[in-house]
Short mmCIF file of C-alpha atoms in Angstrom, two decimals:
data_model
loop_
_atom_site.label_atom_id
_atom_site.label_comp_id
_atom_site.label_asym_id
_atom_site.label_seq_id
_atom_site.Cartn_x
_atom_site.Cartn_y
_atom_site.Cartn_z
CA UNK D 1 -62.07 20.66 -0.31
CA UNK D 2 -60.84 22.97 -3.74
CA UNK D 3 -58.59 25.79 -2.77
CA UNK D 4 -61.38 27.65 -4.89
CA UNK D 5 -63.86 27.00 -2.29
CA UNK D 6 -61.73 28.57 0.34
CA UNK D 7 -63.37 32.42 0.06
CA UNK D 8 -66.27 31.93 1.95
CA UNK D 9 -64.93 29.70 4.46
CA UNK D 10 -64.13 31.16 7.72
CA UNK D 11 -61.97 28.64 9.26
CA UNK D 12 -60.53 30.47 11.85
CA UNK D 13 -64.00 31.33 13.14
CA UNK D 14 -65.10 27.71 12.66
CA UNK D 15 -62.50 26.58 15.29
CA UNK D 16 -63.03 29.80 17.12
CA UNK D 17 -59.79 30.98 17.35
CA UNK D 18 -58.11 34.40 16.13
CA UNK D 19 -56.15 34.89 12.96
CA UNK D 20 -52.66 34.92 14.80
CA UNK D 21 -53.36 31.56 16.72
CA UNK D 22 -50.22 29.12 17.45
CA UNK D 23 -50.44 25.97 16.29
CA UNK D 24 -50.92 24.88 19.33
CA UNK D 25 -53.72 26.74 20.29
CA UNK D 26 -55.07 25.49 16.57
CA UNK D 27 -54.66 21.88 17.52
CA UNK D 28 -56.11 22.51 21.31
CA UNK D 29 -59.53 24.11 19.82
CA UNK D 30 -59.87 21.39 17.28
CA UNK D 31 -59.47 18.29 20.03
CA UNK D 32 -62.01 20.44 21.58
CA UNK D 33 -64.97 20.63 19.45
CA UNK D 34 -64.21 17.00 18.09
CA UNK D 35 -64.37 15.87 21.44
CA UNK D 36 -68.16 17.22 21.42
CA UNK D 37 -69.23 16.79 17.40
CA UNK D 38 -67.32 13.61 16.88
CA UNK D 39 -69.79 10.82 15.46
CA UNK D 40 -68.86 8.12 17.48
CA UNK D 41 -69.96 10.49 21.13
CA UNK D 42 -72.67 12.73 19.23
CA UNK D 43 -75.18 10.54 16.99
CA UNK D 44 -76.99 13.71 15.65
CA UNK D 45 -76.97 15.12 12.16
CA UNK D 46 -75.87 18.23 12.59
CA UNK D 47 -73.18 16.73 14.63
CA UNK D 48 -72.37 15.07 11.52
CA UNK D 49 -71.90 18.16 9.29
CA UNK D 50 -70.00 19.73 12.47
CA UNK D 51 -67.38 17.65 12.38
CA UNK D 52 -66.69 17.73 8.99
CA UNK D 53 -66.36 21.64 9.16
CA UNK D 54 -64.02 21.26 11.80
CA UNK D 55 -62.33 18.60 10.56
CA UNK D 56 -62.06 21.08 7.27
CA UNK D 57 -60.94 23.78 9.00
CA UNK D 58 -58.19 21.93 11.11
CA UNK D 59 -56.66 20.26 7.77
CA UNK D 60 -55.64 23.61 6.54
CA UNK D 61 -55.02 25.79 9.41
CA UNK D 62 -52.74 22.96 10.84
CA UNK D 63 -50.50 22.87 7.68
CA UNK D 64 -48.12 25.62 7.97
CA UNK D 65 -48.40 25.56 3.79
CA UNK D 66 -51.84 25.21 3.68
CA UNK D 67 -52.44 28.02 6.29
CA UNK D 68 -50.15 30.44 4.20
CA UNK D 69 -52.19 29.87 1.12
CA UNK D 70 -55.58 30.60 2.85
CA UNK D 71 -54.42 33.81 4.14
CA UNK D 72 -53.33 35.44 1.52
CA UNK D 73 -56.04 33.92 -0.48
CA UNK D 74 -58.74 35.32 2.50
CA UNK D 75 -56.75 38.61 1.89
CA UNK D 76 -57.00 39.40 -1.27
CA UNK D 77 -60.93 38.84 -1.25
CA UNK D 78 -61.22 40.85 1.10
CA UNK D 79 -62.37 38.37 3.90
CA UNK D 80 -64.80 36.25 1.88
CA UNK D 81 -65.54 37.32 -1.90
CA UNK D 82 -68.32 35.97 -3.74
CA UNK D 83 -68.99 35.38 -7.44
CA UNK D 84 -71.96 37.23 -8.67
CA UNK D 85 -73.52 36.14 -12.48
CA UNK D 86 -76.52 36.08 -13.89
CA UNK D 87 -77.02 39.97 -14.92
CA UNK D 88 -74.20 39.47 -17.60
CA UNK D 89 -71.60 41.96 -14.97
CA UNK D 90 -69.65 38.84 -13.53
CA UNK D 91 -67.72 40.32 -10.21
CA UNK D 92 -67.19 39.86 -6.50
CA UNK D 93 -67.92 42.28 -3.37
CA UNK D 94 -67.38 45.72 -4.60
CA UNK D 95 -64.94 48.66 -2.84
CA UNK D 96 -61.49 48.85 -2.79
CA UNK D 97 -61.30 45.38 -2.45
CA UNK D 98 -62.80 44.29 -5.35
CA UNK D 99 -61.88 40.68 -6.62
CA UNK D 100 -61.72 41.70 -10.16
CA UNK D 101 -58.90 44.03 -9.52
CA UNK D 102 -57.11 41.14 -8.74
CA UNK D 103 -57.67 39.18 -11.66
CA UNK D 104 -56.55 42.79 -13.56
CA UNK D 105 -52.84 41.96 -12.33
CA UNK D 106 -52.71 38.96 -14.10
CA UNK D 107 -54.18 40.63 -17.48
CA UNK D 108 -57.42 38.90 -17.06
CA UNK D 109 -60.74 40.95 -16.86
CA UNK D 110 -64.65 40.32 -15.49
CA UNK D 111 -67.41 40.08 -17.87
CA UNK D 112 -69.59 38.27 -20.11
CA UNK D 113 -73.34 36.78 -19.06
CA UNK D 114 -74.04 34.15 -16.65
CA UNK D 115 -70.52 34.51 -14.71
CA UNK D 116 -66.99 35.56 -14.58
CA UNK D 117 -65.06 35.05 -17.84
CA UNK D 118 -61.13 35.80 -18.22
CA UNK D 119 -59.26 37.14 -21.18
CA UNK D 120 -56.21 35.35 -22.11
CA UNK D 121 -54.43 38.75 -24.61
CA UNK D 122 -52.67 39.35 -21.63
CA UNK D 123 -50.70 35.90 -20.90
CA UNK D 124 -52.44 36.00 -17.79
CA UNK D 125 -54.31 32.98 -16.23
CA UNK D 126 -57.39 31.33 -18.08
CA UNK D 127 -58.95 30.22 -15.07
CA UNK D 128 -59.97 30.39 -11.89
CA UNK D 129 -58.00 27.32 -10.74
CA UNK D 130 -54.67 29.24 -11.77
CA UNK D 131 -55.13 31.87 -10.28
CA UNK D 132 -54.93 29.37 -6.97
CA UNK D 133 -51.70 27.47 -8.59
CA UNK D 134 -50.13 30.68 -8.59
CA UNK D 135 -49.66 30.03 -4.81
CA UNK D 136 -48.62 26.81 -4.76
CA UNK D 137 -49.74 23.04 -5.79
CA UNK D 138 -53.69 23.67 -5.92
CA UNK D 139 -56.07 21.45 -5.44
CA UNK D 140 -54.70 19.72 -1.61
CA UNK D 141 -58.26 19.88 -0.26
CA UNK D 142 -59.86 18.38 3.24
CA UNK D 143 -60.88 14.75 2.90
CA UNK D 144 -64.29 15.64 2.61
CA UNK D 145 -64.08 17.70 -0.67
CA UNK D 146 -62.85 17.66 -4.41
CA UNK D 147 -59.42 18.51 -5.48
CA UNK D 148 -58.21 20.07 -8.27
CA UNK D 149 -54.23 19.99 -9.43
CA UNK D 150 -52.36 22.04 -11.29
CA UNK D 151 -54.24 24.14 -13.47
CA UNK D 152 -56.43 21.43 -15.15
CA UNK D 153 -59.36 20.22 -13.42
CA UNK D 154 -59.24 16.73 -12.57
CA UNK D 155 -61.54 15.21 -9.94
CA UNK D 156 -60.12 13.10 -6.72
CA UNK D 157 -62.47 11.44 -4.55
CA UNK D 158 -62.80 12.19 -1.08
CA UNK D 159 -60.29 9.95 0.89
CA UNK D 160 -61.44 7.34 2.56
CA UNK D 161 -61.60 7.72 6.72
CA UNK D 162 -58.98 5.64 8.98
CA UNK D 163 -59.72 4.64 12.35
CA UNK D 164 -56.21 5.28 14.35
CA UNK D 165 -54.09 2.21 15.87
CA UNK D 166 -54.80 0.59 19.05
CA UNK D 167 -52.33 0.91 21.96
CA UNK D 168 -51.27 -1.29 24.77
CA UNK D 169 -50.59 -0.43 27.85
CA UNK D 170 -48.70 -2.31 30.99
CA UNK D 171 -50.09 -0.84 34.37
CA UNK D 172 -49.25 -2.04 37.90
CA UNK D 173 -51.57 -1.79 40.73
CA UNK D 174 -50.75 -2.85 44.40
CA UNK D 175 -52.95 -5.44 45.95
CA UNK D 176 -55.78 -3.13 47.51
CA UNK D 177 -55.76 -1.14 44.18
CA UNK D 178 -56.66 -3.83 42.39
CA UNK D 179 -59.31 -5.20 45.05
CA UNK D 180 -60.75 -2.08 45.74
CA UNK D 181 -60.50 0.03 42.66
CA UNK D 182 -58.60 2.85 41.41
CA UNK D 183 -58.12 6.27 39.61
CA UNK D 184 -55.21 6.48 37.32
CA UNK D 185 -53.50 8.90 35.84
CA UNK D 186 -52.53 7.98 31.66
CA UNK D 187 -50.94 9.97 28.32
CA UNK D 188 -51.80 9.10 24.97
CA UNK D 189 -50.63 10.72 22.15
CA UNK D 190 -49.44 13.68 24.83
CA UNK D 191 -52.64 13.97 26.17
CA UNK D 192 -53.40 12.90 30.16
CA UNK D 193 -56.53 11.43 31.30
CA UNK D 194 -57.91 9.70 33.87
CA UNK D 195 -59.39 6.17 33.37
CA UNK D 196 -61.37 3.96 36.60
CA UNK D 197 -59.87 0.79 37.20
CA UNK D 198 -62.93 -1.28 38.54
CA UNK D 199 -62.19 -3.11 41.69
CA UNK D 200 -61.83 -6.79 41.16
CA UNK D 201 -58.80 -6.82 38.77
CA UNK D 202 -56.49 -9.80 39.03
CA UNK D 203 -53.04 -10.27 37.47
CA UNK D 204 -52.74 -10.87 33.73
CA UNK D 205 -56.42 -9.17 33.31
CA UNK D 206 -57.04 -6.48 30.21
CA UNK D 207 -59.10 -3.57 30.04
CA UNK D 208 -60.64 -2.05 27.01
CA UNK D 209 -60.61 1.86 26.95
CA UNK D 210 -62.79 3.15 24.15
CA UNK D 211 -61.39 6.06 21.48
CA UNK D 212 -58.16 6.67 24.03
CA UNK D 213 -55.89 4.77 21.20
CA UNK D 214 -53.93 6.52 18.37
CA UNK D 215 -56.13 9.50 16.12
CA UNK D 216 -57.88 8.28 13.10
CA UNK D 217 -56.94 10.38 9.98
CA UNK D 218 -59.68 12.03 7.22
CA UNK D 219 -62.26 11.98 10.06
CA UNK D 220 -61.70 8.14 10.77
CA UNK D 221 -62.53 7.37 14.67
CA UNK D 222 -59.71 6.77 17.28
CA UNK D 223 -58.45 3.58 18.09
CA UNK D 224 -58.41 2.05 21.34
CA UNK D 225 -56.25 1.34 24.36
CA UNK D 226 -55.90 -2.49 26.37
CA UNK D 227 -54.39 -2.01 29.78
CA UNK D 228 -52.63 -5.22 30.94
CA UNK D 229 -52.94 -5.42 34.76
CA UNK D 230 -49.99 -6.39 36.98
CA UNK D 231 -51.08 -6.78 40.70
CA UNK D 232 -48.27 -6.71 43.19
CA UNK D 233 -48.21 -9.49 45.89
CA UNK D 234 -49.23 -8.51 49.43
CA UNK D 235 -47.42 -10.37 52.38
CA UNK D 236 -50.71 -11.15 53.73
CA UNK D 237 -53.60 -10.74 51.91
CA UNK D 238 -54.69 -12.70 48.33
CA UNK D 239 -57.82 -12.78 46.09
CA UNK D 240 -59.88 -15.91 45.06
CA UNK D 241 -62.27 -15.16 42.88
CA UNK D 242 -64.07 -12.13 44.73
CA UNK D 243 -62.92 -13.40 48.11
CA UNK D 244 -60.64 -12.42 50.04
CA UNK D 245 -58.03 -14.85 51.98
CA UNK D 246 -55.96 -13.81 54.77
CA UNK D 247 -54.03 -16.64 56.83
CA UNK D 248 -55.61 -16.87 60.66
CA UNK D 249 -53.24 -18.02 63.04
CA UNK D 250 -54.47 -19.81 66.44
CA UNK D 251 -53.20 -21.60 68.78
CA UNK D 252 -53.85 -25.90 69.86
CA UNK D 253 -56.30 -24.44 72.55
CA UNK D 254 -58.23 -21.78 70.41
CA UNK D 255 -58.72 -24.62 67.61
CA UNK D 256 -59.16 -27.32 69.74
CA UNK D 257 -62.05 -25.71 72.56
CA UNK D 258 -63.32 -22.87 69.39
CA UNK D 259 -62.32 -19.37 69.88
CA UNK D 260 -63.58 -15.65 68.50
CA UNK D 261 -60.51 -14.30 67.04
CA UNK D 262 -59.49 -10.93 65.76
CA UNK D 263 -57.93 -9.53 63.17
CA UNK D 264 -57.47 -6.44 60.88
CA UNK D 265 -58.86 -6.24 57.36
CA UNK D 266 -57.22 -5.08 54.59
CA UNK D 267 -58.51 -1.50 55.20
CA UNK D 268 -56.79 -2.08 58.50
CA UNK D 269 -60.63 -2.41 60.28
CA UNK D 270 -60.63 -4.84 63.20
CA UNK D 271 -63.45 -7.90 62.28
CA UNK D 272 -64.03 -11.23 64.47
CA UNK D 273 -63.29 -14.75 63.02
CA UNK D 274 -65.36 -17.34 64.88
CA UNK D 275 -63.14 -20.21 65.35
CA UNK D 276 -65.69 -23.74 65.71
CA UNK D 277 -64.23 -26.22 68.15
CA UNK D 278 -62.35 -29.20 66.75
CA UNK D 279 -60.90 -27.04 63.84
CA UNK D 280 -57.58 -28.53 62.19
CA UNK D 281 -54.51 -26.31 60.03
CA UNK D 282 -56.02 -25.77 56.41
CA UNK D 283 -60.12 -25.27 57.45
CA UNK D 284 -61.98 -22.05 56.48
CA UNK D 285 -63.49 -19.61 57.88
CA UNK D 286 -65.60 -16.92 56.59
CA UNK D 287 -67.28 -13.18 57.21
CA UNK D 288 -69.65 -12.61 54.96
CA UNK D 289 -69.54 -9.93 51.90
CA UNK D 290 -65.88 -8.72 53.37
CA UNK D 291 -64.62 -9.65 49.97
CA UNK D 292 -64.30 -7.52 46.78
CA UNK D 293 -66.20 -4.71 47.02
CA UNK D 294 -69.70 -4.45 45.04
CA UNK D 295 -69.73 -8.44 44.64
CA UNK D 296 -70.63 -11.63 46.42
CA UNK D 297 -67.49 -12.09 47.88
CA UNK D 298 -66.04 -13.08 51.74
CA UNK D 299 -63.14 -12.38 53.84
CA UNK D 300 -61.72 -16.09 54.13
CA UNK D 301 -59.39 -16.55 57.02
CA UNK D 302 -57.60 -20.09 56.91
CA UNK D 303 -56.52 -21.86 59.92
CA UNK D 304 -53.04 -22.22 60.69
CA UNK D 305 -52.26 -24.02 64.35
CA UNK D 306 -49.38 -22.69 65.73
CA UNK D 307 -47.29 -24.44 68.41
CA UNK D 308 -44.45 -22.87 69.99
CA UNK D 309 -41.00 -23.06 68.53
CA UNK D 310 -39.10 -24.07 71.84
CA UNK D 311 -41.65 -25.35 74.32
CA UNK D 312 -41.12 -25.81 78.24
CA UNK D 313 -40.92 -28.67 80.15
CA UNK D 314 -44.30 -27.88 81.55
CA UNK D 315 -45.82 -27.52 77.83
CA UNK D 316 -44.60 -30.28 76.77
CA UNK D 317 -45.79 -32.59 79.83
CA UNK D 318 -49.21 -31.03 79.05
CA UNK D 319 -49.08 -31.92 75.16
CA UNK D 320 -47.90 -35.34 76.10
CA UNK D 321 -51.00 -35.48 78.65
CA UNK D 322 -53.38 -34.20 75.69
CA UNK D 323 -52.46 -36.84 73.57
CA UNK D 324 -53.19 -39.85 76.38
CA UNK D 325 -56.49 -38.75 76.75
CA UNK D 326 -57.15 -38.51 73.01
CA UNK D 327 -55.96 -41.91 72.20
CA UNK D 328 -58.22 -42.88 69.38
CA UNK D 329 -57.78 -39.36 67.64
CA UNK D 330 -54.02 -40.29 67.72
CA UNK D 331 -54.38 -43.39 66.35
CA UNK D 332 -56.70 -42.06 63.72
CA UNK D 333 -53.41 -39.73 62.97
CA UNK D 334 -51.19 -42.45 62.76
CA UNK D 335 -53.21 -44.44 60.33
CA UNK D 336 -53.52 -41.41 58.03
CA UNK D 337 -49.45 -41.88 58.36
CA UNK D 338 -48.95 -45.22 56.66
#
């Protein structure tokens, strides 16, 4: 957008802020209203032609340079001079403020049909566009406008837009995080925001977070960000698929004559196992949609026979008698040996 362009252009009112506003509070409003207008979240047309306003306005209020120039610019018009032609009296808004009066400083003058002419008898400017480069290097205008440099009127074309850099991310979740689900807290770019880890997540997984990457620049979209999942390992508990296993201890006479044993879930709930008689170290057992929440998943317990670590006399008579009257199942055994 030409510097020239800048008297009827409220920006401080487009971003809704007052004239004295930090930068800060410049940059705050702006996230603001792209947050709501930006293309990407608001499909509309005059959504469209939002943004780019704001986008406008933001380009030059958040250069300290820029910002500068527009004020005193602003000022000297009075707070938004227009040309007026046709009736052969070229001028701007009238009072004490009068445009024209400005142009007098530099030894130019109004006048002339259809416009606003300028004498050059005084040395003064010859143009418009001068007047502007007598603040600086004119023509550094928003990506959606013309330029104009230096006193002679060449055209640039509006920059092209540049959708900002992904990120990447390394998150770690403890065990029941990841099976269950969970809100984390996240900065990008210095902002914080919350994002929903779904429940489910195994180790080594990625998650796509739309537009929470680096900024675009010239109105380009945001990038994105991949969190990498790290799951911690629980002493206990692990995840197959959407199932959840859990080692179930029992003893020779719970797997041997079937048993209902009970345990605690990994929200610490007690549930039943039902143990079938017969059942060796390494078989399965399952309750039904106890896995990963929201999918068809179970709580798988797997048998582990336990025997004790220094038996008694008495025990160990009574194992000895177990085996005699299982003779064939110990020979089976012993085959499976050779």
């Amino acid at each position: 957008m030409a510097e020239n362009e800048w008297l009827d252009k409220d920006f401080y009112k487009v971003l809704g802020v007052s004239k004295d506003a930090t930068s800060a509070e410049i940059t705050k409003a702006y996230r603001k209203l792209a947050r709501k207008y930006h293309p990407d979240l608001n499909k509309t047309k005059e959504a469209e032609e939002k943004f780019k306003d704001i986008s406008e306005a933001y380009d030059v209020l958040n250069n300290a340079d820029q910002r500068r120039k527009y004020d005193a610019i602003r000022q000297f018009a009075g707070g938004g001079a227009r040309f007026a032609g046709g009736s052969g009296q070229g001028g701007f808004g009238g009072g004490a403020s009068d445009f024209s009066d400005i142009f007098s400083m530099f030894g130019g003058g109004a006048g002339g049909p259809g416009g606003v002419r300028f004498s050059t008898s005084g040395g003064g400017p010859t143009n418009l566009n001068d007047i502007f480069s007598m603040f600086g290097n004119a023509g550094s205008g928003s990506p959606y406008g013309a330029g104009y440099g230096g006193g002679s009127s060449s055209y640039r074309e509006p920059q092209e837009a540049v959708r900002g850099d992904d990120l990447t991310k390394n998150i770690t979740l403890t065990f029941r995080q990841a099976v269950k689900g969970a809100t984390i807290s996240l900065t990008s770019g210095g902002r914080k925001f919350k994002a929903h880890v779904p429940a489910g997540m195994s180790d080594g997984k990625k998650m796509r977070l739309p537009g929470r990457g680096k900024h675009g620049s010239n109105g380009g979209s945001a990038g994105d960000m991949y969190l990498k999942i790290h799951v911690k390992n629980d002493t206990k508990f692990s995840l197959d698929g959407n199932n959840i296993v859990m080692p179930l201890p029992v003893t020779i006479g719970e797997a041997v004559a079937g048993a209902r044993v009970k345990v605690l879930d990994l929200d610490g709930k007690e549930v039943t196992f039902r143990v079938p008689a017969g059942t060796s170290s390494g078989t399965e057992v399952r309750i039904g949609g106890k896995g990963v929440p929201g999918r068809d998943g179970d709580l798988v317990g797997r048998i582990e026979i336990r025997v004790p670590s220094r038996p008694t006399m008495a025990q160990k008579h009574d194992a000895k008698e177990f085996d005699k009257n299982s003779a064939e199942f110990v020979d089976e055994v012993a085959k499976e040996r050779e």
